[in-house]
């Protein structure tokens, strides 16, 4: 009985509707403050996206949206806008939430989701801040493995929001930077020794890994749930759903383990080996540098042009 | 796994539930659960060092048995010396190796870089080593019998609420409690929860908020001066008290949930009337350890006035070094030693009002904390120098919080200090007030809501004494 009023207070704070700016602002120390760029794109630059790329830092570094837009628009009569919404680290739940967020103010025609050799089974660390209270609760249906910590982190964010409202904490507001495109241009080329070492280590590990993936394992219920949610929302909004395979250097695993599942939902794009094998295209063993991004983006243009 | 984390809360609930259900039938079962819970708790931090901890605990159990098994004084002394040597060797290696190498090399102008090795300090090593040494010495001094049941002894040495930061228990209190079955006592458990609540208030609301100001000032002392630095030192004075006494309250509260009574580690230290009084009230388990096992062993006050003063200085210097391998701690210890020597040497019977004595002692203690908190001696002196550069125009250090929060924190600080002081001096009055359910529950809810509204939860800051 004693703890009930405290529990009620916890629930009230958890369900506080936090201003969207505050939620994105709360993530300002993460991923070079891209959350605030996204806020700007979603809420300030309405109807400025036709094609969107959603994924991790591999997408962020690997897809040159401005170049793709420029080249594609020279070939078509009605210009389109392309945006790279890659955000550091993995987690299908955040992919889904970003899609929902972007759909609030943009009539997206095509969405491209990054896929890896295997589906990630974890909740994205930014999910509890970008998702609303309802979305966090409903993530339990999707077997969110981090439901408790996500709930707690969302509570902490809302608590800070309330404290700021009652002048019990400082919530400095920083001006939102204008950033038309989301691509992260890095010209640095990886050290070839470290790339060779990577191949040496991963060849054995990944070959074994690929043959042992059990797609019915409980861990995958989470990503399956969000993939289905993505599919549903795309159908509802008449959006063409695409998947892009973003392998690592060496492309040891030629196709993702979930190839069939992706193909049932939409189009799966797999780039030729030549792009993944060239050493000068990589910033490190997992991320393209600007040369790799340009090559990969040029390949994508051939696949996605209207 | 620290007390102010969700993982610990889950762990505590599970262990508590198992303890009073499946494992409640006998003393043996209760001890088995507590032993595994203690090892799990320690292993959560490092499984590697868990083995070191188990090895030293088992070693101490057998050293004590060997001492107990013979009446030959020479043999008893030999076993005691070996036990102390092993304990101090382990502690010395992990905690002081690099420090002594660096100091030695500095003395002879040698480059210490080649000799220093990368050593991780096992958490709680200073606490559990001292507790084990106290047990073996007590057996040697025939103050206690060596425990014959290894399970009981290991439960005593690994009792998780006090494993990492004390209180450093004596076997005649804690070990004895593990020899009989604990029976659930509602009042005792409620009292434990009250202590925990108070501990969390001290830690999460007071200590962790003060830490924000302290960290700013001590990380960038060049950015502040005058009143700003005085405020920062004052904040650290309260931070360290609320952090450590908060930890102790939580530890004592958790122990009570398991039907175990731990000793009191703090008794309103900031209301001390002189330095000797302060050391009777601050970190009582450690200061009494040093008194009983170090100060007395080196002669105490039995070898004349001069030797007493030297013994005092030595005891305080070693107690400073116990806190960490840094010259700042030694200086802090020597500073307190010097104050104790001076207060003994110049004892005059002038009737000074009590509150003036308290304020004077508080200021002396506060000054000493500068050495304790500073990362090196130069920084400590820099802070002292800059404290006296007055500029009353602005206080950037206070910009850390909105005014509303500062007011709330000050009110909470005085309420907590006042409540603790009243508990000491007017306990009957406090108890009579707390008989009213309305008042009692208002205080409980007041504390809980203060924790929620004012507490620091981001990144769960560690307890200061965990580093020792």
XYZ file of C-alpha atoms in Angstrom:
774
model
C 0.000 0.000 0.000
C 2.795 2.365 0.989
C 4.494 2.238 -2.371
C 1.296 2.826 -4.416
C 1.425 6.671 -4.403
C 5.042 6.513 -5.527
C 4.078 4.049 -8.231
C 1.302 6.394 -9.356
C 3.761 9.285 -9.532
C 6.121 7.106 -11.564
C 3.317 6.213 -13.987
C 2.192 9.846 -14.312
C 5.730 11.006 -15.089
C 6.252 8.099 -17.475
C 3.176 9.062 -19.484
C 3.967 12.774 -19.615
C 3.812 13.924 -23.200
C 7.267 15.366 -23.730
C 7.709 18.044 -26.369
C 9.326 16.522 -29.424
C 12.086 19.134 -29.424
C 12.965 18.155 -25.853
C 13.112 14.453 -26.734
C 15.493 15.035 -29.648
C 17.437 17.584 -27.649
C 17.885 15.002 -24.884
C 19.951 12.898 -27.315
C 22.237 15.825 -28.191
C 25.403 14.167 -26.902
C 24.839 11.085 -29.056
C 25.930 10.394 -32.654
C 27.246 13.925 -33.257
C 23.864 15.421 -32.383
C 22.107 13.883 -35.387
C 18.915 13.616 -33.374
C 18.563 17.392 -33.589
C 19.253 17.349 -37.331
C 16.427 14.849 -37.686
C 14.149 17.011 -35.546
C 14.822 19.902 -37.875
C 14.188 17.781 -40.942
C 10.984 16.279 -39.558
C 9.369 19.306 -37.958
C 10.875 22.361 -39.658
C 11.461 21.290 -43.248
C 8.124 19.722 -43.994
C 7.547 17.802 -47.238
C 11.180 17.809 -48.226
C 11.762 14.056 -48.492
C 10.690 11.609 -51.179
C 13.232 8.838 -50.704
C 14.597 8.057 -47.291
C 17.443 5.766 -46.191
C 17.166 4.449 -42.642
C 19.856 2.457 -40.885
C 22.980 2.617 -38.773
C 26.311 4.424 -39.139
C 26.937 2.188 -42.170
C 24.088 3.999 -43.897
C 25.187 7.324 -42.462
C 28.688 6.938 -43.967
C 27.809 4.861 -46.998
C 25.032 6.694 -48.841
C 25.739 10.057 -50.398
C 22.211 11.460 -50.535
C 23.120 14.864 -52.006
C 25.050 13.294 -54.878
C 22.279 10.779 -55.580
C 19.651 13.525 -55.586
C 21.713 15.689 -57.932
C 22.363 12.881 -60.426
C 18.832 11.472 -60.349
C 17.249 14.906 -60.780
C 19.206 15.515 -63.969
C 17.440 12.527 -65.481
C 13.832 13.212 -64.449
C 11.302 15.999 -64.964
C 9.840 16.247 -61.449
C 12.746 16.579 -59.025
C 12.857 14.361 -55.955
C 14.406 14.853 -52.529
C 16.568 12.190 -50.946
C 17.564 12.030 -47.293
C 20.029 9.830 -45.447
C 18.567 9.153 -41.977
C 21.312 6.835 -40.814
C 21.892 6.918 -37.062
C 24.713 5.323 -35.078
C 24.227 1.712 -33.922
C 21.567 -0.897 -34.590
C 18.042 -1.627 -33.407
C 15.022 -2.247 -35.606
C 12.737 -0.507 -33.140
C 14.436 2.842 -33.700
C 14.261 2.312 -37.482
C 10.516 1.905 -37.150
C 10.125 4.939 -34.883
C 12.153 7.121 -37.259
C 9.983 6.044 -40.169
C 6.871 6.959 -38.164
C 8.390 10.289 -37.191
C 9.357 11.202 -40.747
C 5.914 10.216 -41.992
C 4.326 12.828 -39.729
C 5.347 15.669 -42.021
C 6.642 14.063 -45.183
C 4.910 12.153 -47.954
C 7.604 9.587 -48.497
C 7.429 7.491 -51.647
C 10.276 5.052 -51.126
C 12.007 3.865 -47.982
C 15.297 1.974 -47.902
C 16.251 0.037 -44.797
C 19.777 -1.113 -44.164
C 20.207 -4.840 -43.657
C 23.235 -6.694 -42.320
C 24.353 -10.343 -42.534
C 22.064 -10.979 -39.580
C 19.178 -9.143 -37.867
C 20.138 -7.258 -34.710
C 18.291 -8.560 -31.661
C 18.770 -5.579 -29.357
C 16.756 -2.483 -28.628
C 18.426 0.673 -29.924
C 19.854 2.778 -27.065
C 18.080 5.870 -28.431
C 14.707 4.164 -28.664
C 13.509 5.161 -25.151
C 14.100 8.827 -25.903
C 12.660 9.130 -29.388
C 9.715 6.779 -28.824
C 6.628 7.984 -26.979
C 5.442 6.343 -23.738
C 2.801 4.370 -25.682
C 5.379 3.148 -28.177
C 7.600 1.932 -25.354
C 4.743 0.062 -23.700
C 3.691 -1.467 -27.011
C 7.281 -2.592 -27.638
C 6.523 -5.282 -25.055
C 4.341 -6.897 -27.735
C 7.448 -7.029 -29.869
C 9.377 -8.827 -27.123
C 11.654 -5.849 -26.549
C 14.574 -7.401 -24.647
C 15.318 -4.072 -22.951
C 11.779 -3.136 -21.989
C 12.691 -2.415 -18.344
C 15.729 -0.277 -19.017
C 13.905 1.468 -21.885
C 10.992 2.246 -19.556
C 13.368 3.548 -16.908
C 15.332 5.695 -19.369
C 12.134 7.133 -20.801
C 11.004 7.906 -17.259
C 14.313 9.699 -16.586
C 13.893 11.819 -19.691
C 10.330 12.763 -18.758
C 11.455 13.486 -15.207
C 14.075 15.899 -16.508
C 11.405 17.500 -18.695
C 9.129 18.046 -15.705
C 11.995 19.364 -13.598
C 12.790 21.904 -16.283
C 9.171 23.000 -16.393
C 9.199 23.613 -12.631
C 12.595 25.324 -12.729
C 14.320 22.527 -10.832
C 16.803 21.792 -13.576
C 18.452 23.528 -16.485
C 17.461 22.462 -19.946
C 19.579 24.587 -22.204
C 18.062 24.919 -25.627
C 20.573 24.952 -28.428
C 19.690 26.287 -31.865
C 18.793 23.564 -34.348
C 21.321 23.427 -37.160
C 20.099 23.407 -40.710
C 21.317 20.278 -42.457
C 19.730 19.539 -45.790
C 21.358 16.130 -46.175
C 22.283 13.459 -43.671
C 25.318 11.869 -45.335
C 28.508 11.854 -43.266
C 31.441 12.473 -45.585
C 34.700 10.888 -44.370
C 37.633 10.734 -46.840
C 39.983 8.760 -44.558
C 41.209 5.411 -45.978
C 41.581 2.390 -43.693
C 44.973 0.892 -42.966
C 45.331 -2.146 -45.247
C 46.961 -4.227 -42.528
C 43.960 -3.860 -40.250
C 41.641 -4.757 -43.154
C 43.661 -7.901 -43.857
C 43.554 -8.832 -40.186
C 39.798 -8.305 -40.193
C 39.344 -10.716 -43.092
C 41.572 -13.267 -41.412
C 39.561 -13.200 -38.199
C 36.109 -12.933 -39.705
C 36.363 -15.547 -42.465
C 36.175 -18.488 -40.097
C 33.806 -16.801 -37.648
C 31.268 -15.618 -40.232
C 31.206 -18.774 -42.317
C 30.339 -20.722 -39.219
C 27.926 -18.040 -38.034
C 25.964 -17.929 -41.273
C 25.332 -21.653 -41.240
C 24.137 -21.682 -37.650
C 21.545 -18.894 -37.656
C 18.232 -20.195 -36.347
C 15.666 -17.703 -37.569
C 12.975 -19.176 -35.337
C 14.997 -18.467 -32.184
C 13.138 -16.335 -29.598
C 15.733 -13.559 -29.902
C 14.532 -12.806 -33.409
C 10.920 -12.269 -32.402
C 11.877 -8.697 -31.647
C 13.279 -7.759 -35.059
C 10.566 -9.819 -36.778
C 7.907 -7.839 -34.956
C 9.387 -4.511 -36.056
C 9.965 -5.666 -39.609
C 6.277 -6.537 -39.800
C 5.329 -3.193 -38.283
C 7.472 -1.488 -40.924
C 5.791 -3.494 -43.640
C 2.317 -2.608 -42.305
C 3.013 1.102 -42.060
C 4.492 1.127 -45.569
C 1.411 -0.606 -47.009
C -0.878 1.778 -45.160
C 0.939 4.841 -46.499
C 1.542 3.449 -49.943
C 5.322 3.517 -49.579
C 7.610 1.291 -51.580
C 9.649 -0.796 -49.132
C 13.255 -1.615 -50.029
C 16.164 -3.215 -48.243
C 19.816 -2.502 -48.918
C 22.458 -5.003 -47.959
C 25.367 -3.148 -46.409
C 28.036 -5.743 -45.893
C 31.461 -5.146 -44.413
C 34.865 -5.076 -46.079
C 35.526 -8.295 -48.004
C 31.825 -9.191 -48.265
C 32.485 -12.583 -46.747
C 28.779 -13.290 -46.425
C 27.395 -12.736 -49.898
C 23.723 -12.490 -48.965
C 22.000 -11.669 -45.694
C 20.662 -14.574 -43.665
C 17.163 -13.069 -43.863
C 17.160 -12.646 -47.647
C 13.905 -14.547 -48.202
C 12.071 -12.595 -45.526
C 13.168 -9.248 -46.949
C 12.172 -10.289 -50.442
C 8.701 -11.200 -49.235
C 8.277 -7.681 -47.889
C 9.946 -5.626 -50.596
C 12.920 -5.333 -52.881
C 16.366 -6.389 -51.641
C 19.317 -4.586 -53.206
C 22.713 -6.264 -53.087
C 25.711 -4.467 -54.505
C 28.392 -6.322 -56.491
C 31.424 -7.735 -54.702
C 33.731 -5.261 -56.434
C 32.481 -2.442 -54.219
C 33.019 -4.355 -50.991
C 36.434 -5.679 -51.970
C 38.265 -2.450 -52.824
C 40.429 -1.402 -49.913
C 40.394 2.269 -50.793
C 36.596 2.399 -50.333
C 36.747 1.789 -46.591
C 37.160 4.094 -43.625
C 37.438 1.025 -41.399
C 36.330 -2.592 -41.785
C 32.634 -1.734 -41.396
C 32.153 1.752 -42.829
C 32.606 3.174 -46.309
C 34.699 6.301 -46.706
C 33.668 9.014 -49.151
C 35.108 7.090 -52.143
C 33.230 3.963 -51.156
C 30.081 5.951 -50.458
C 30.250 7.552 -53.906
C 30.752 4.190 -55.612
C 27.992 2.561 -53.579
C 25.612 5.481 -54.166
C 26.262 5.404 -57.912
C 25.379 1.734 -57.913
C 22.209 2.516 -55.935
C 21.171 5.150 -58.486
C 20.976 2.391 -61.100
C 18.666 0.470 -58.813
C 16.327 3.125 -57.444
C 15.851 5.800 -60.105
C 12.166 6.381 -60.810
C 26.408 -3.511 -9.137
C 26.060 -0.518 -6.848
C 23.209 0.245 -4.487
C 21.679 3.034 -6.578
C 21.092 0.944 -9.700
C 18.138 -1.018 -11.040
C 20.253 -4.199 -11.250
C 20.931 -4.046 -7.540
C 17.268 -3.483 -6.745
C 16.309 -6.610 -8.702
C 19.158 -8.577 -7.090
C 18.104 -7.432 -3.604
C 14.450 -8.344 -4.107
C 15.364 -11.818 -5.392
C 17.842 -12.550 -2.568
C 15.467 -11.174 0.076
C 12.601 -13.299 -1.225
C 14.716 -16.478 -1.356
C 16.213 -15.782 2.078
C 12.882 -15.582 3.873
C 11.182 -18.395 1.926
C 13.155 -21.343 0.541
C 16.303 -20.695 2.608
C 14.676 -19.570 5.843
C 14.397 -22.996 7.469
C 17.871 -23.156 9.026
C 20.942 -21.154 9.817
C 22.926 -23.317 7.401
C 20.603 -22.602 4.482
C 20.555 -18.894 5.254
C 24.347 -18.805 5.320
C 24.632 -20.759 2.074
C 22.363 -18.257 0.331
C 24.171 -15.239 1.793
C 27.528 -16.705 0.794
C 26.479 -17.239 -2.811
C 24.712 -13.880 -2.890
C 27.911 -12.232 -1.625
C 30.080 -13.945 -4.214
C 27.609 -13.166 -6.984
C 27.547 -9.532 -5.870
C 31.352 -9.344 -5.889
C 31.700 -11.406 -9.051
C 29.324 -9.041 -10.862
C 32.152 -6.535 -10.712
C 34.991 -8.969 -11.482
C 35.001 -12.766 -11.487
C 38.788 -12.776 -11.618
C 39.131 -10.870 -8.375
C 36.419 -12.971 -6.773
C 38.899 -15.834 -6.739
C 41.491 -13.634 -5.064
C 38.902 -12.635 -2.488
C 37.898 -16.259 -1.825
C 41.545 -17.326 -1.583
C 42.431 -14.644 0.978
C 39.250 -15.365 2.985
C 39.957 -19.094 3.113
C 43.562 -18.313 4.037
C 42.485 -16.107 6.950
C 40.107 -18.790 8.202
C 42.977 -21.288 8.418
C 45.487 -18.801 9.873
C 43.051 -18.132 12.708
C 42.516 -21.879 13.212
C 46.268 -22.452 13.350
C 46.693 -19.705 15.929
C 43.857 -21.156 17.961
C 45.267 -24.684 17.746
C 48.406 -23.954 19.728
C 49.286 -22.491 23.095
C 52.901 -21.942 22.078
C 53.218 -18.167 21.991
C 56.054 -18.232 19.449
C 54.013 -20.280 17.040
C 50.968 -18.116 17.581
C 53.020 -15.025 16.832
C 54.522 -16.662 13.735
C 51.086 -17.578 12.331
C 49.789 -14.095 13.063
C 52.797 -12.505 11.347
C 52.364 -14.729 8.301
C 48.678 -13.914 8.108
C 49.314 -10.173 8.362
C 52.154 -10.446 5.851
C 49.968 -12.218 3.278
C 47.094 -9.783 3.744
C 49.304 -6.716 3.565
C 51.267 -8.150 0.633
C 48.084 -8.590 -1.405
C 46.768 -5.179 -0.376
C 50.155 -3.566 -0.910
C 50.646 -5.083 -4.341
C 47.266 -4.090 -5.721
C 46.939 -0.758 -4.021
C 50.393 0.657 -3.409
C 52.898 -0.978 -5.760
C 52.886 1.772 -8.376
C 52.709 4.477 -5.719
C 55.808 3.275 -3.916
C 57.662 2.672 -7.165
C 56.860 6.214 -8.306
C 57.875 7.751 -4.970
C 61.057 5.667 -4.796
C 62.047 6.597 -8.343
C 61.260 10.255 -7.706
C 63.530 10.161 -4.681
C 66.460 8.792 -6.690
C 65.678 10.558 -9.941
C 64.916 7.350 -11.843
C 62.310 7.109 -14.607
C 59.439 5.144 -13.039
C 57.747 4.454 -16.379
C 59.596 1.154 -16.924
C 58.909 -0.172 -13.438
C 55.230 0.742 -13.121
C 52.767 -1.982 -14.056
C 49.140 -1.766 -15.029
C 47.270 -2.890 -11.904
C 43.500 -2.835 -11.422
C 42.518 -2.277 -7.807
C 40.143 -5.003 -6.588
C 37.052 -3.247 -5.304
C 36.604 -3.227 -1.518
C 40.071 -4.738 -0.903
C 40.968 -2.245 1.837
C 37.749 -2.987 3.682
C 37.664 -6.764 3.540
C 41.395 -7.061 4.217
C 41.109 -4.949 7.365
C 38.064 -6.886 8.539
C 39.921 -10.183 8.070
C 43.040 -8.867 9.823
C 40.956 -7.686 12.766
C 39.498 -11.186 13.076
C 42.901 -12.925 13.037
C 44.389 -10.418 15.502
C 41.385 -10.852 17.813
C 41.929 -14.618 17.758
C 45.603 -14.059 18.532
C 44.742 -11.709 21.389
C 42.226 -14.291 22.639
C 39.420 -11.774 22.370
C 37.536 -14.268 20.274
C 37.675 -17.960 19.447
C 38.606 -19.008 15.910
C 35.537 -19.988 13.938
C 35.433 -23.731 13.298
C 32.825 -23.689 10.550
C 34.289 -22.420 7.287
C 30.847 -21.638 5.847
C 30.041 -19.345 8.766
C 33.371 -17.575 8.438
C 33.060 -17.116 4.666
C 29.523 -15.771 5.121
C 30.933 -13.270 7.600
C 33.703 -12.223 5.236
C 31.447 -11.901 2.190
C 28.281 -10.353 3.625
C 27.317 -8.267 0.600
C 25.799 -5.121 2.197
C 29.125 -4.203 3.813
C 31.530 -6.013 1.523
C 32.629 -3.111 -0.639
C 32.790 -0.133 1.730
C 32.225 -1.374 5.257
C 31.464 -0.763 8.041
C 34.589 -2.771 8.882
C 32.995 -5.263 11.242
C 34.453 -7.092 14.205
C 33.906 -10.803 14.506
C 32.310 -10.495 17.943
C 29.480 -8.532 16.375
C 28.926 -9.822 12.847
C 30.359 -13.348 12.914
C 28.341 -14.186 16.016
C 25.135 -13.289 14.195
C 25.797 -15.885 11.507
C 25.992 -18.652 14.091
C 22.290 -18.632 14.801
C 19.236 -18.694 12.593
C 17.838 -15.269 11.791
C 14.111 -14.879 12.344
C 12.110 -12.336 10.402
C 11.228 -9.355 12.555
C 8.810 -6.878 11.005
C 9.910 -3.899 13.122
C 13.553 -4.645 12.384
C 12.873 -4.859 8.647
C 10.842 -1.631 8.653
C 13.686 0.061 10.477
C 16.011 -1.266 7.780
C 13.835 0.241 5.065
C 13.806 3.571 6.932
C 17.598 3.524 7.026
C 17.768 2.694 3.339
C 15.359 5.510 2.506
C 17.464 7.974 4.475
C 20.615 6.619 2.838
C 19.223 7.100 -0.649
C 18.113 10.633 0.208
C 21.632 11.439 1.393
C 23.287 9.847 -1.620
C 21.024 10.633 -4.565
C 19.732 14.030 -3.509
C 22.476 15.611 -1.451
C 25.809 13.944 -2.256
C 25.244 13.565 -5.992
C 23.972 17.123 -6.445
C 26.853 18.574 -4.448
C 29.168 16.439 -6.581
C 28.162 18.426 -9.674
C 29.519 21.644 -8.128
C 32.557 19.924 -6.588
C 33.583 18.186 -9.805
C 33.436 21.447 -11.734
C 35.597 23.314 -9.267
C 38.190 20.577 -8.685
C 38.427 19.671 -12.370
C 39.004 23.271 -13.459
C 40.281 25.169 -10.408
C 41.702 27.887 -12.670
C 38.175 28.884 -13.665
C 37.093 29.704 -10.120
C 38.282 31.664 -7.147
C 37.191 33.240 -3.858
C 33.683 32.462 -2.727
C 33.170 29.992 -5.584
C 35.958 27.756 -4.325
C 34.846 28.134 -0.716
C 31.376 26.998 -1.792
C 32.913 24.067 -3.677
C 34.974 22.979 -0.650
C 31.893 23.359 1.567
C 29.935 21.258 -0.937
C 32.622 18.558 -0.850
C 32.528 18.608 2.950
C 28.848 17.719 2.757
C 29.197 15.498 -0.326
C 31.688 13.135 1.282
C 29.653 12.899 4.454
C 26.346 12.260 2.742
C 27.921 9.923 0.215
C 29.631 7.718 2.774
C 27.075 7.932 5.556
C 24.376 7.424 2.905
C 26.164 4.270 1.782
C 26.470 3.112 5.394
C 22.792 3.762 6.078
C 21.836 1.745 3.001
C 24.240 -1.050 3.982
C 22.909 -1.143 7.534
C 19.346 -1.005 6.240
C 19.885 -3.894 3.824
C 21.577 -5.924 6.574
C 18.527 -5.370 8.768
C 16.300 -6.734 6.010
C 18.256 -9.957 6.448
C 17.994 -9.804 10.235
C 21.592 -8.691 10.706
C 22.722 -5.687 12.730
C 25.796 -3.796 11.504
C 27.642 -1.281 13.645
C 27.056 2.455 13.355
C 29.748 4.146 11.299
C 28.844 7.818 11.756
C 27.502 9.810 14.651
C 26.902 13.416 13.592
C 30.586 14.116 12.872
C 29.960 17.712 11.867
C 28.663 18.460 15.343
C 32.018 17.531 16.912
C 33.483 19.925 19.441
C 37.121 19.093 18.704
C 39.214 16.909 16.380
C 39.378 13.956 18.777
C 35.619 14.114 19.060
C 35.378 14.201 15.244
C 37.343 10.958 14.946
C 35.047 9.300 17.458
C 32.143 10.176 15.186
C 33.582 9.854 11.641
C 34.061 6.446 9.979
C 33.918 4.919 13.441
C 34.710 1.384 12.286
C 37.963 2.477 10.639
C 39.118 4.899 13.338
C 38.469 2.302 16.032
C 40.326 -0.268 13.895
C 43.369 1.962 13.717
C 43.136 2.673 17.433
C 42.809 -0.997 18.426
C 45.128 -2.654 15.942
C 47.682 -0.009 14.995
C 47.936 2.783 17.564
C 47.877 0.395 20.530
C 50.224 -2.047 18.762
C 52.875 0.641 18.301
C 52.643 1.638 21.942
C 49.656 3.972 22.100
C 49.960 6.431 24.978
C 51.910 4.059 27.216
C 55.398 5.226 26.294
C 55.494 8.824 27.356
C 54.136 12.084 26.012
C 56.525 12.523 23.109
C 56.096 8.961 21.861
C 52.305 9.345 22.145
C 52.407 12.348 19.829
C 54.611 10.474 17.348
C 52.292 7.458 17.519
C 49.318 9.699 16.867
C 50.950 11.292 13.840
C 52.001 7.894 12.491
C 48.533 6.436 12.979
C 46.880 9.317 11.146
C 49.444 9.214 8.318
C 48.883 5.481 7.805
C 45.115 5.931 8.030
C 45.440 8.606 5.342
C 47.444 6.219 3.176
C 44.795 3.541 3.708
C 42.433 5.750 1.696
C 44.534 5.655 -1.405
C 47.951 5.549 -2.959
C 48.386 9.272 -3.214
C 50.458 11.714 -1.235
C 47.348 13.904 -0.831
C 45.795 11.300 1.477
C 48.977 11.119 3.550
C 48.984 14.909 3.879
C 45.305 14.811 4.850
C 46.081 12.160 7.476
C 49.087 14.104 8.791
C 46.988 17.280 8.919
C 44.484 15.534 11.193
C 47.315 13.969 13.169
C 48.858 17.382 13.681
C 45.522 18.854 14.779
C 45.119 16.005 17.286
C 48.643 16.526 18.620
C 48.103 20.293 18.934
C 44.712 19.883 20.632
C 46.267 17.442 23.145
C 49.348 19.585 23.765
C 47.506 22.858 24.248
C 44.498 21.724 26.216
C 43.237 24.871 27.986
C 40.121 25.198 30.032
C 38.550 28.248 28.501
C 34.787 28.089 28.533
C 34.027 28.535 24.853
C 30.379 28.339 23.792
C 29.588 24.899 22.376
C 28.385 26.203 19.018
C 31.663 28.094 18.494
C 33.642 24.913 19.161
C 31.457 23.066 16.666
C 31.904 25.754 14.005
C 35.661 25.941 14.583
C 36.065 22.162 14.348
C 33.866 22.098 11.257
C 36.051 24.710 9.549
C 39.225 22.772 10.387
C 37.762 19.573 8.993
C 36.489 21.388 5.923
C 39.956 22.756 5.215
C 41.417 19.260 5.455
C 39.036 17.953 2.819
C 40.808 20.079 0.187
C 43.818 17.716 0.379
C 41.546 14.697 0.338
C 39.700 15.760 -2.818
C 42.479 17.398 -4.842
C 44.144 15.159 -7.405
C 47.634 16.253 -6.300
C 49.324 18.471 -3.762
C 49.979 21.316 -6.196
C 46.320 21.451 -7.074
C 45.379 21.472 -3.385
C 47.636 24.465 -2.731
C 46.397 26.184 -5.848
C 42.829 25.844 -4.603
C 43.814 27.159 -1.161
C 45.545 30.187 -2.711
C 42.668 30.930 -5.061
C 40.129 30.627 -2.254
C 41.461 33.884 -0.869
C 41.186 35.828 -4.116
C 37.889 37.472 -3.413
C 35.502 38.688 -6.048
C 31.976 39.199 -4.823
C 30.512 40.163 -8.168
C 29.461 36.801 -9.529
C 29.413 33.155 -8.491
C 29.633 31.075 -11.678
C 29.827 27.847 -9.649
C 26.249 28.361 -8.533
C 25.091 28.518 -12.136
C 25.061 24.718 -12.052
C 21.537 24.802 -10.664
C 18.447 27.015 -10.869
C 17.784 29.035 -7.715
C 14.713 26.933 -6.876
C 16.826 23.804 -6.744
C 19.501 25.453 -4.615
C 16.843 26.489 -2.090
C 15.359 22.964 -2.027
C 18.816 21.428 -1.547
C 19.698 23.754 1.319
C 16.373 23.039 3.031
C 16.905 19.267 2.597
C 20.464 19.556 3.921
C 19.345 21.298 7.111
C 16.405 18.936 7.586
C 18.654 15.871 7.338
C 21.372 17.275 9.584
C 18.734 18.513 12.047
C 16.910 15.196 12.117
C 20.130 13.257 12.734
C 21.186 15.662 15.466
C 17.794 15.432 17.154
C 17.938 11.647 16.962
C 21.189 11.788 18.914
C 20.249 14.396 21.483
C 16.487 14.098 21.758
C 15.758 10.560 20.640
C 12.721 10.184 22.918
C 11.157 13.319 21.475
C 11.760 12.092 17.911
C 10.386 8.657 18.745
C 7.245 10.183 20.265
C 6.696 12.308 17.159
C 7.181 9.295 14.910
C 4.530 7.377 16.804
C 1.979 9.410 14.858
C 1.328 7.514 11.636
C 0.446 10.768 9.876
C 3.822 12.325 10.670
C 5.709 9.120 9.992
C 4.154 8.593 6.565
C 4.441 12.281 5.699
C 8.179 12.057 6.316
C 8.460 8.827 4.296
C 6.614 10.331 1.345
C 8.495 13.593 1.712
C 11.774 11.708 1.394
C 10.566 9.586 -1.519
C 9.247 12.570 -3.444
C 12.434 14.539 -2.718
C 14.432 11.656 -4.176
C 12.273 11.618 -7.292
C 12.169 15.392 -7.713
C 15.734 16.326 -6.774
C 17.744 13.113 -7.159
C 20.538 12.577 -9.662
C 19.856 9.432 -11.657
C 21.868 9.947 -14.845
C 24.778 7.509 -15.013
C 24.297 6.514 -11.338
C 27.423 8.122 -9.799
C 29.550 5.717 -7.762
C 30.049 5.976 -4.019
C 33.286 7.840 -3.227
C 34.566 5.196 -0.820
C 34.294 2.446 -3.448
C 37.647 3.645 -4.827
C 39.331 2.802 -1.524
